[in-house]
PDB file of C-alpha atoms and ligand atoms in Angstrom:
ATOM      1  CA  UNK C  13     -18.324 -22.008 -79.076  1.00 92.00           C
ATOM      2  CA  UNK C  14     -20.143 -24.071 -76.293  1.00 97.00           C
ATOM      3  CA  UNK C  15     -23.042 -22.388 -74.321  1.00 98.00           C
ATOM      4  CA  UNK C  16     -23.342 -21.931 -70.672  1.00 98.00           C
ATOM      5  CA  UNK C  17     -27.493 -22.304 -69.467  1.00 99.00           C
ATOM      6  CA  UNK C  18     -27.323 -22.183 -65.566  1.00 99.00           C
ATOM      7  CA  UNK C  19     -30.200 -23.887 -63.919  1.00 98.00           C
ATOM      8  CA  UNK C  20     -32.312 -21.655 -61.208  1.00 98.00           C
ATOM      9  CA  UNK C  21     -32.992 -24.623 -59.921  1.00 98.00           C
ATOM     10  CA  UNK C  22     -30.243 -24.570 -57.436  1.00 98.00           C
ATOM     11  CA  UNK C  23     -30.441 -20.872 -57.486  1.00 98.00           C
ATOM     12  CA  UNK C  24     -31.649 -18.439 -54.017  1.00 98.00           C
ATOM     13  CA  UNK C  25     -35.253 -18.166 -55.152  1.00 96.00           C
ATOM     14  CA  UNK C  26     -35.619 -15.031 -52.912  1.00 97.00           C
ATOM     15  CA  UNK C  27     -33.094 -13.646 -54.484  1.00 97.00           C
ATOM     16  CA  UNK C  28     -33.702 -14.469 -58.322  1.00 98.00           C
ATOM     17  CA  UNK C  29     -33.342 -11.884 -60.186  1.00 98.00           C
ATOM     18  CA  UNK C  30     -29.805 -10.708 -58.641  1.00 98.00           C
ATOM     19  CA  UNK C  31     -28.904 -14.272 -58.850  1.00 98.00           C
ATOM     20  CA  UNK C  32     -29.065 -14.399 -62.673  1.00 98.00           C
ATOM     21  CA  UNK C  33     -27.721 -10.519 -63.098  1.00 98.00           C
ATOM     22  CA  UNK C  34     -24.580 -12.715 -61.009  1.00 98.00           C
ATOM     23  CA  UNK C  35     -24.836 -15.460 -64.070  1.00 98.00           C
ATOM     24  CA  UNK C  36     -25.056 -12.976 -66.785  1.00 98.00           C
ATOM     25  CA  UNK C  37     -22.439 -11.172 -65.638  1.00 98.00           C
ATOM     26  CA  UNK C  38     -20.085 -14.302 -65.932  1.00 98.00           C
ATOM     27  CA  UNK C  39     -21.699 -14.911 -69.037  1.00 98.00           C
ATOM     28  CA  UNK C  40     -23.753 -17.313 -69.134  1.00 98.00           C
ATOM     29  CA  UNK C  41     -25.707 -17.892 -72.560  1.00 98.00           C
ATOM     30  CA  UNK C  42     -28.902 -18.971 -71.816  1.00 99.00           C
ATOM     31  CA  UNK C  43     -31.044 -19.002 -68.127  1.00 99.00           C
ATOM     32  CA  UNK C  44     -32.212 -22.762 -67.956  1.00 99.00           C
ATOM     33  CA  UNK C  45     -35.578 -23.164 -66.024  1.00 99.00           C
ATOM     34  CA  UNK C  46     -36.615 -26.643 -64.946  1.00 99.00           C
ATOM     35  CA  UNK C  47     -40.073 -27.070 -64.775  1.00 99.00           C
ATOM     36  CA  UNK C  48     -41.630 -30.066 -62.510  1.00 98.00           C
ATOM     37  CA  UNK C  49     -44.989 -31.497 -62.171  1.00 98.00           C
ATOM     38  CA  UNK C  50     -44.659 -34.178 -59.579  1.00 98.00           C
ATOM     39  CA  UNK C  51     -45.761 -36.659 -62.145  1.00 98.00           C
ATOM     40  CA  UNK C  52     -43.549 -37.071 -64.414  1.00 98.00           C
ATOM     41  CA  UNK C  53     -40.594 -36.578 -62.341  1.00 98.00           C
ATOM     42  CA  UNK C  54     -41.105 -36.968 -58.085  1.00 98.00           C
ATOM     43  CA  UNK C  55     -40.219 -33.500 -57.419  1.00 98.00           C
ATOM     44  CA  UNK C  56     -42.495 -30.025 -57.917  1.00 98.00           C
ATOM     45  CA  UNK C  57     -40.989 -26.361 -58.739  1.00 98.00           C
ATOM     46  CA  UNK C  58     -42.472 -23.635 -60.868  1.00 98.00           C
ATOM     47  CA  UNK C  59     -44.727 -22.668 -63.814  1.00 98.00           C
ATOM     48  CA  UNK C  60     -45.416 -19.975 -66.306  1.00 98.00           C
ATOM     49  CA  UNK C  61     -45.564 -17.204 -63.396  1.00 98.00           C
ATOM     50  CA  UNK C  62     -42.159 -17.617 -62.304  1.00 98.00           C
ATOM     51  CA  UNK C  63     -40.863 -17.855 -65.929  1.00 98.00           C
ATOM     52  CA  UNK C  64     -42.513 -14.658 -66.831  1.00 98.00           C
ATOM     53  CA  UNK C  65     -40.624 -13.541 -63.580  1.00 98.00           C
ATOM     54  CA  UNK C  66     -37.706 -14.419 -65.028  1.00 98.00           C
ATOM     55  CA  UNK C  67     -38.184 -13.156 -68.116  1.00 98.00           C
ATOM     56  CA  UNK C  68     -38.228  -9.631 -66.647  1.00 98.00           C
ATOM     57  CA  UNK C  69     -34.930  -9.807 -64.905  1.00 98.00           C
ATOM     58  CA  UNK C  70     -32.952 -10.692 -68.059  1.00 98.00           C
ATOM     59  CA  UNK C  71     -33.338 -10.805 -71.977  1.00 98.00           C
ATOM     60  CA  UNK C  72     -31.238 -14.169 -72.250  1.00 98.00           C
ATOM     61  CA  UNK C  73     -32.900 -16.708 -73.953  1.00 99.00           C
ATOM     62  CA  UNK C  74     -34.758 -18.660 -71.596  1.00 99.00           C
ATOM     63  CA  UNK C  75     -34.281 -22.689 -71.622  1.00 99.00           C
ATOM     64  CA  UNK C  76     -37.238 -24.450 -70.172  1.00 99.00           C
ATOM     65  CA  UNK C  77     -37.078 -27.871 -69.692  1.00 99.00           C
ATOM     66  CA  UNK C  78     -40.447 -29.194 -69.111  1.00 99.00           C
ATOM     67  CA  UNK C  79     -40.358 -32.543 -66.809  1.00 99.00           C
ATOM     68  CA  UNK C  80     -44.362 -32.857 -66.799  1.00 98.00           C
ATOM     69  CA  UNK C  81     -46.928 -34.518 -68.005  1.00 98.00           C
ATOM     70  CA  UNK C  82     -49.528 -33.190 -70.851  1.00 98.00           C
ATOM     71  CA  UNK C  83     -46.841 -30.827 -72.088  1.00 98.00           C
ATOM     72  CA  UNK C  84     -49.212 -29.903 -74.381  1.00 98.00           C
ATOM     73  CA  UNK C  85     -51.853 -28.101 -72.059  1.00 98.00           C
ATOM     74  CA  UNK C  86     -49.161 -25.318 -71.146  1.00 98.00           C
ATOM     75  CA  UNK C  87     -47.094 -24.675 -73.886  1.00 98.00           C
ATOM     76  CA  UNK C  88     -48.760 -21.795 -74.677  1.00 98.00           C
ATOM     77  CA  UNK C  89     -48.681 -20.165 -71.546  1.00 98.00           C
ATOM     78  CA  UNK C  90     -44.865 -21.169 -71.545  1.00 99.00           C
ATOM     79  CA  UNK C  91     -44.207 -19.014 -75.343  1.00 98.00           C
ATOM     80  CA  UNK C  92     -46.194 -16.160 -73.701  1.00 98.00           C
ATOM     81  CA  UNK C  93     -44.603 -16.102 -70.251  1.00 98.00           C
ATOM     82  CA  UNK C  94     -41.466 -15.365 -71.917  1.00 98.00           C
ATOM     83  CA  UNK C  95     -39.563 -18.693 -73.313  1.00 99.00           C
ATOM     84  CA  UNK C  96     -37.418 -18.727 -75.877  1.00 99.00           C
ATOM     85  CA  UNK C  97     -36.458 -22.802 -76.504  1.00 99.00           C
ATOM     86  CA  UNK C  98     -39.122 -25.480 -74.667  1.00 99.00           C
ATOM     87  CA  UNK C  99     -37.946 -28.897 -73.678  1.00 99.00           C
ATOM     88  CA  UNK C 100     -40.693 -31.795 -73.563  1.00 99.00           C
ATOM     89  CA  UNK C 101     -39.282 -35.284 -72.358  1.00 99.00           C
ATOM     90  CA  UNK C 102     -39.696 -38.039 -74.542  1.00 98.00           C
ATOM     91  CA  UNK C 103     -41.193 -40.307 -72.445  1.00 98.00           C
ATOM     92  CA  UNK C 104     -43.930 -37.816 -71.017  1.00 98.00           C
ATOM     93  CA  UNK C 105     -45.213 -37.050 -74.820  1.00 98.00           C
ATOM     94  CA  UNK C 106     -47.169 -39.365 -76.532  1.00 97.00           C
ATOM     95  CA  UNK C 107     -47.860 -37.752 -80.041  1.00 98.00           C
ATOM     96  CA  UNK C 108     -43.910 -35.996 -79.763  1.00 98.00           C
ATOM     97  CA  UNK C 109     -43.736 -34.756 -83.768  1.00 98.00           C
ATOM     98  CA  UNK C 110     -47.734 -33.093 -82.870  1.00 98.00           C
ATOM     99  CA  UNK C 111     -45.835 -31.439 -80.138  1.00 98.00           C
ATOM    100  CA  UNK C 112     -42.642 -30.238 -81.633  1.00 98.00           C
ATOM    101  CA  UNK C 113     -44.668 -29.074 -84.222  1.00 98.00           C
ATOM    102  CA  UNK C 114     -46.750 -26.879 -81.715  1.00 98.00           C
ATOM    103  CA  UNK C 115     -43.745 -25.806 -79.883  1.00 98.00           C
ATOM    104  CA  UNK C 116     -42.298 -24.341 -83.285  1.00 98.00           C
ATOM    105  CA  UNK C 117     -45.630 -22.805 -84.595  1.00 98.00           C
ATOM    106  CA  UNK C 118     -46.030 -20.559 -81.548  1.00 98.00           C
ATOM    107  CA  UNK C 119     -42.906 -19.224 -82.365  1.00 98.00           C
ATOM    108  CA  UNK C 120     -40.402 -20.891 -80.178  1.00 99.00           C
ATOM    109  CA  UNK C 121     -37.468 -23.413 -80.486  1.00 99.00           C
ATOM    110  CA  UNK C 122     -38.387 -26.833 -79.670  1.00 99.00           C
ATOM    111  CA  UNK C 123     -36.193 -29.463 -77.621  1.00 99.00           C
ATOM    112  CA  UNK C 124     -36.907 -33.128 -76.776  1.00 99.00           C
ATOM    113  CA  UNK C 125     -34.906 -34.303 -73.532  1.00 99.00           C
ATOM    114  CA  UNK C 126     -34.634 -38.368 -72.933  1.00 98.00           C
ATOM    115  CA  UNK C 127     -33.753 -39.930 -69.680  1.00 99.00           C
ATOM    116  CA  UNK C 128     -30.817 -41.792 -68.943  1.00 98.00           C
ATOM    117  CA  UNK C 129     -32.636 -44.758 -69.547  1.00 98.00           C
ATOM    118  CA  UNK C 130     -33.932 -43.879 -72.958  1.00 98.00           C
ATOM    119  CA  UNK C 131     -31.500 -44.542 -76.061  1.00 98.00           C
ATOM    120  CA  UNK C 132     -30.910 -41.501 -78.288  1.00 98.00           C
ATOM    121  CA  UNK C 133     -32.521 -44.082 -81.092  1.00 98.00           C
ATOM    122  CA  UNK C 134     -35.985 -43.299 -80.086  1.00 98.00           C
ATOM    123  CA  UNK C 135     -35.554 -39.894 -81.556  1.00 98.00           C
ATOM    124  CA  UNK C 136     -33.960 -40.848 -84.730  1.00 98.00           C
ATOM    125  CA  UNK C 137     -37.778 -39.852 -86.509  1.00 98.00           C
ATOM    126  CA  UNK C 138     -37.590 -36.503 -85.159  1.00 98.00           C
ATOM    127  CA  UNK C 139     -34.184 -35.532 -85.444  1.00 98.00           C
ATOM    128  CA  UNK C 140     -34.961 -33.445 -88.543  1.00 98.00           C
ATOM    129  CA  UNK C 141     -37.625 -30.990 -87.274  1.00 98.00           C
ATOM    130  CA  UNK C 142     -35.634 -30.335 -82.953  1.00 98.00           C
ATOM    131  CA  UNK C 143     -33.774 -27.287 -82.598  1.00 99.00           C
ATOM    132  CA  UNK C 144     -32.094 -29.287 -79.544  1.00 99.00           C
ATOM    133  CA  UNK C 145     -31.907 -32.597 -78.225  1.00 99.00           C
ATOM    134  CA  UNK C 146     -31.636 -32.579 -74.286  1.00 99.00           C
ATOM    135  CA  UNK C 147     -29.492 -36.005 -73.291  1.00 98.00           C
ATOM    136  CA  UNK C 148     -29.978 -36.164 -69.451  1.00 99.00           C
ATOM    137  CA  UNK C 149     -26.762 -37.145 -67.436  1.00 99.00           C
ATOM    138  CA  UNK C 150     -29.071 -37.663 -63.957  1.00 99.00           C
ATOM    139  CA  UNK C 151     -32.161 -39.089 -63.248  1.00 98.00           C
ATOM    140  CA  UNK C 152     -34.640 -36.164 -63.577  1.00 98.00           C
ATOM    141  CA  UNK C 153     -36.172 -34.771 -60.594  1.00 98.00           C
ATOM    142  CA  UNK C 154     -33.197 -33.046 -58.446  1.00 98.00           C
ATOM    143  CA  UNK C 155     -29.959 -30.942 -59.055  1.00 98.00           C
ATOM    144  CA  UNK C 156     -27.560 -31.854 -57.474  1.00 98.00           C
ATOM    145  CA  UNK C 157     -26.856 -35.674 -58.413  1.00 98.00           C
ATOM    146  CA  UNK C 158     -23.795 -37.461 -59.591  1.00 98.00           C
ATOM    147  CA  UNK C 159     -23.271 -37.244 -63.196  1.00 99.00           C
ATOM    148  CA  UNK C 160     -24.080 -40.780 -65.225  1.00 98.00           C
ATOM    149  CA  UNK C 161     -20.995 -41.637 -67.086  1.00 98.00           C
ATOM    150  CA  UNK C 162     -22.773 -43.535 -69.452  1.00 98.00           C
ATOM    151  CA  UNK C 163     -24.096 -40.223 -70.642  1.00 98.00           C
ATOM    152  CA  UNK C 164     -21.078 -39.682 -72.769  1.00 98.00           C
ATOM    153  CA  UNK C 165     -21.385 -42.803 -75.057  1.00 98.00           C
ATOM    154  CA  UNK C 166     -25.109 -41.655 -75.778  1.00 98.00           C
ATOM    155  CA  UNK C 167     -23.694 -37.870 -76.525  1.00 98.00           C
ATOM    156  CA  UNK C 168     -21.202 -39.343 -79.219  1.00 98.00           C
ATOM    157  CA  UNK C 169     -24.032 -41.849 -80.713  1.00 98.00           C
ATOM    158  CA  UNK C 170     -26.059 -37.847 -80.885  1.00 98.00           C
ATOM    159  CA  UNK C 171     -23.066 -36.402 -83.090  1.00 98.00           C
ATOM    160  CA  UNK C 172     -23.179 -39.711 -84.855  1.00 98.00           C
ATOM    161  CA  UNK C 173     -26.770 -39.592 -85.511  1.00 98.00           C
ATOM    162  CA  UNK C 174     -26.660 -35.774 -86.410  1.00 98.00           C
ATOM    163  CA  UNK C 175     -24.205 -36.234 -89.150  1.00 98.00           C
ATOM    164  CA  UNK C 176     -26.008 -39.215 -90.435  1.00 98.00           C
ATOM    165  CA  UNK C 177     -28.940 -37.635 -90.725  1.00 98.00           C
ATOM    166  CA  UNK C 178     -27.577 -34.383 -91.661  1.00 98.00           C
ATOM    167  CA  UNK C 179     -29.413 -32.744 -88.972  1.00 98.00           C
ATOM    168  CA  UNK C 180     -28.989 -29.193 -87.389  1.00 97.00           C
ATOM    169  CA  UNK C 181     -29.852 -29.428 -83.765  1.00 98.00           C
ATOM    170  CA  UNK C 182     -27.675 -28.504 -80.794  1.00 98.00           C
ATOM    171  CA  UNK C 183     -26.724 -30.851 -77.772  1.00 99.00           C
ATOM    172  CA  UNK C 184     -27.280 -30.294 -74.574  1.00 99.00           C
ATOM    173  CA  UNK C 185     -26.515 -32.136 -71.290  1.00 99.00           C
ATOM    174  CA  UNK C 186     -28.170 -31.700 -68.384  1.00 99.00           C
ATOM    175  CA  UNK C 187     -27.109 -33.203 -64.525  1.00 99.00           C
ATOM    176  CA  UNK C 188     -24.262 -33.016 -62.534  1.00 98.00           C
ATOM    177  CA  UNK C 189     -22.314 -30.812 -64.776  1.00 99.00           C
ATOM    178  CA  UNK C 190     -19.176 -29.144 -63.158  1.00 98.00           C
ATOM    179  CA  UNK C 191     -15.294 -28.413 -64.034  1.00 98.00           C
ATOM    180  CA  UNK C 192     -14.498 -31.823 -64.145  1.00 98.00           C
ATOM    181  CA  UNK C 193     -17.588 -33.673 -65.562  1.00 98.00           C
ATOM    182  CA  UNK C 194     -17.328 -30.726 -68.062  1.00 98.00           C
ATOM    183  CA  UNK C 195     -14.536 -31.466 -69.917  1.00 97.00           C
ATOM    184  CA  UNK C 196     -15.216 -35.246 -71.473  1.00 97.00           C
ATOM    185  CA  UNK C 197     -18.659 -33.864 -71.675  1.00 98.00           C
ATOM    186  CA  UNK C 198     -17.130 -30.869 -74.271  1.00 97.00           C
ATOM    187  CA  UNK C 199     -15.054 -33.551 -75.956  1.00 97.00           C
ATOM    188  CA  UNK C 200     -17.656 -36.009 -76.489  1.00 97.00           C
ATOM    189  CA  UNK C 201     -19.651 -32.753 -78.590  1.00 98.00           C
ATOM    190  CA  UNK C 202     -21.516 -31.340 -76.437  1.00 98.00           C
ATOM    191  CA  UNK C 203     -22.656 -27.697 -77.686  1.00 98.00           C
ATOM    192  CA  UNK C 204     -24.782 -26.220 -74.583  1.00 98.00           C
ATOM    193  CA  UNK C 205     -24.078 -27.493 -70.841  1.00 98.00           C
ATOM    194  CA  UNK C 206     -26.506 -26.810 -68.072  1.00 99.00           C
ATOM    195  CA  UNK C 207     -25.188 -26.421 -64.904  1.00 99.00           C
ATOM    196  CA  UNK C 208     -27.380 -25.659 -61.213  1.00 98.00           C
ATOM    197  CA  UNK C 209     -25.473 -26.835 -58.181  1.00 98.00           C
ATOM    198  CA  UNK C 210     -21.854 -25.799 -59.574  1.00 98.00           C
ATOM    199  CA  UNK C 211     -23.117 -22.570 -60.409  1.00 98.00           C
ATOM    200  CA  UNK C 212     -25.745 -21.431 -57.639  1.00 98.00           C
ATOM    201  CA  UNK C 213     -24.100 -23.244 -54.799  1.00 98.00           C
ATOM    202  CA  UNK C 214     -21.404 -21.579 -55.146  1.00 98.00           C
ATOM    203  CA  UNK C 215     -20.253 -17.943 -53.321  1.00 97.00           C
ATOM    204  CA  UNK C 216     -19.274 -16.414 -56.343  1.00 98.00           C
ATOM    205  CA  UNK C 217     -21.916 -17.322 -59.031  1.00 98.00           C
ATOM    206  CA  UNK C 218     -20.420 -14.890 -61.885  1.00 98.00           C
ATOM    207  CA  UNK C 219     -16.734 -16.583 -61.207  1.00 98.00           C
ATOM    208  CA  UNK C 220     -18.119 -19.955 -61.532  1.00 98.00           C
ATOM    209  CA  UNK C 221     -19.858 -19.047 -64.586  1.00 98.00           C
ATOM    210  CA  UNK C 222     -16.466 -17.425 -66.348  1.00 98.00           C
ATOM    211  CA  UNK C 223     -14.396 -20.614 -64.890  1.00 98.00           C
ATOM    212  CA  UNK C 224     -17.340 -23.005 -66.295  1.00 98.00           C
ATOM    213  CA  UNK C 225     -17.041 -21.242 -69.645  1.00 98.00           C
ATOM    214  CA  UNK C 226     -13.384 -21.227 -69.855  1.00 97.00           C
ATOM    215  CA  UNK C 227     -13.132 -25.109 -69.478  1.00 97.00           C
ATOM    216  CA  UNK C 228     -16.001 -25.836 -71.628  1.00 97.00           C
ATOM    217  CA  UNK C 229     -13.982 -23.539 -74.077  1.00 95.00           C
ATOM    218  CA  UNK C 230     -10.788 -24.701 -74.192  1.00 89.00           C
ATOM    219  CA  UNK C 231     -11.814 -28.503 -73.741  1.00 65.00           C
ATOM    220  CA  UNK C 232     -12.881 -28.638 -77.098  1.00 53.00           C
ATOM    221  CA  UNK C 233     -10.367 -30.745 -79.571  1.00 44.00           C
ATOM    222  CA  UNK C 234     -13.430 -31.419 -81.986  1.00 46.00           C
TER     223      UNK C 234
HETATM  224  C1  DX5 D   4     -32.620 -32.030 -62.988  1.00 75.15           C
HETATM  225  C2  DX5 D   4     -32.677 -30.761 -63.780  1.00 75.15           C
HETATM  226  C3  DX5 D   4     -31.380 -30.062 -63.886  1.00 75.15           C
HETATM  227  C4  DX5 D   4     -30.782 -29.608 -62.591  1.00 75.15           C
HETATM  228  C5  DX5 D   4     -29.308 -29.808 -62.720  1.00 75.15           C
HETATM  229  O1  DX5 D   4     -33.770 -32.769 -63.191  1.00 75.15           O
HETATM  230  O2  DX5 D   4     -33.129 -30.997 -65.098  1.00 75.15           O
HETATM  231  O3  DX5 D   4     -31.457 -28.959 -64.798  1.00 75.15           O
HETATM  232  O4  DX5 D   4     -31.035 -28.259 -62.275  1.00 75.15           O
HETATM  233  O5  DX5 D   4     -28.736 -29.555 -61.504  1.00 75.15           O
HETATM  234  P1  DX5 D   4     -27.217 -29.950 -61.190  1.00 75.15           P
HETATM  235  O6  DX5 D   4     -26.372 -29.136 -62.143  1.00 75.15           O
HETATM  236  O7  DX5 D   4     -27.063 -29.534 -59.768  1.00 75.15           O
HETATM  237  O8  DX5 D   4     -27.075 -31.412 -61.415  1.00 75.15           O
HETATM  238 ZN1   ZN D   5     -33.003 -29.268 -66.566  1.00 75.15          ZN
END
């Protein structure tokens, strides 16, 4: 079964906490929190305050993807604000295996997202220890954007380099993910699809959510 992880990003900010009630009640698997320094990525959002905030309107594991620099500085804060699974970029970490290791010894899963610029081959020495490897389908920094179709060749070369390794983690895809970018998406193995604009933009957030999980669902010839 694929996961659904919604992206507040694109959600009604003054209205957050109804907003994801609206996603969990279309079921949505995960709440998926992007987190922006205006560094790293040219674009500023939210830190461990507003995670903790979320963390009180919903026990869903929270997904936070952490487009900053010196990840390391506020993972802490991140595990006690409430996250479940923390996402550091590859190219913002300089000692990544130090990091993933801190990530799992305060207790949480650890992810490591790489642009669409970055081959999946720069993880290959850390495969073994990520709960999750984040392949990015936009250029971070924005929902809304048009979904990179070259992000599909670099999800099957992450199956390929799962099995070869013999490796646990999940998938996940992140940008421009809606009911049609979905479906090759599903096919190519993807396991957990994020999804802001085509959730939160629309009127009816919990019917988007049970239509998003239904394709990503029945997509799947794996
Ligand atoms: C972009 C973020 C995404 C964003 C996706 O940098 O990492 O999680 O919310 O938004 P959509 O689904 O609108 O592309
Ligand atoms: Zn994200």
């Amino acid at each position: 079964m694929a996961l659904l992880a919604p992206s507040i990003l694109a959600a009604d900010l003054s209205n957050l906490s109804q907003q994801i009630k609206m996603a969990e009640l279309g079921g949505a698997d995960w709440i998926h929190c992007d987190v922006m320094d205006g560094h790293f990525v040219p674009n500023l959002t939210f830190g461990p305050i507003i995670i903790k905030a979320v963390r009180n309107s919903t026990k869903l594991p929270l997904d936070v993807h952490l487009m900053i620099e010196n990840a390391d500085y506020y993972i802490e804060d991140f595990v006690n604000a409430g996250a479940n699974c923390i996402t550091v970029h590859q190219e913002a970490v300089i000692h990544l295996n130090r990091t993933i290791i801190k990530i799992k010894e305060l207790g949480a899963k650890a992810g490591v997202a790489i642009n669409p610029s970055t081959p999946i081959e720069m993880l290959k020495d850390v495969a073994e220890i990520v709960d999750l490897i984040l392949i990015m389908s936009v250029n971070p920094g924005f929902g809304g954007q048009s979904f990179i179709q070259n992000s599909l060749k670099k999800v099957r070369d992450t199956v390929l380099l799962r099995q070869n390794l013999n490796a646990n983690f999940l998938i996940e895809i992140d940008g421009g993910i809606d009911n049609k970018t979905a479906v090759p998406s599903m096919n190519s193995g993807v396991d957990v699809f994020v999804a802001g604009s085509s959730i939160f933009k629309n009127n009816n957030i919990s019917a988007a959510c049970i239509e998003l999980k239904n394709i990503i669902n029945s997509a799947d010839t794996k």
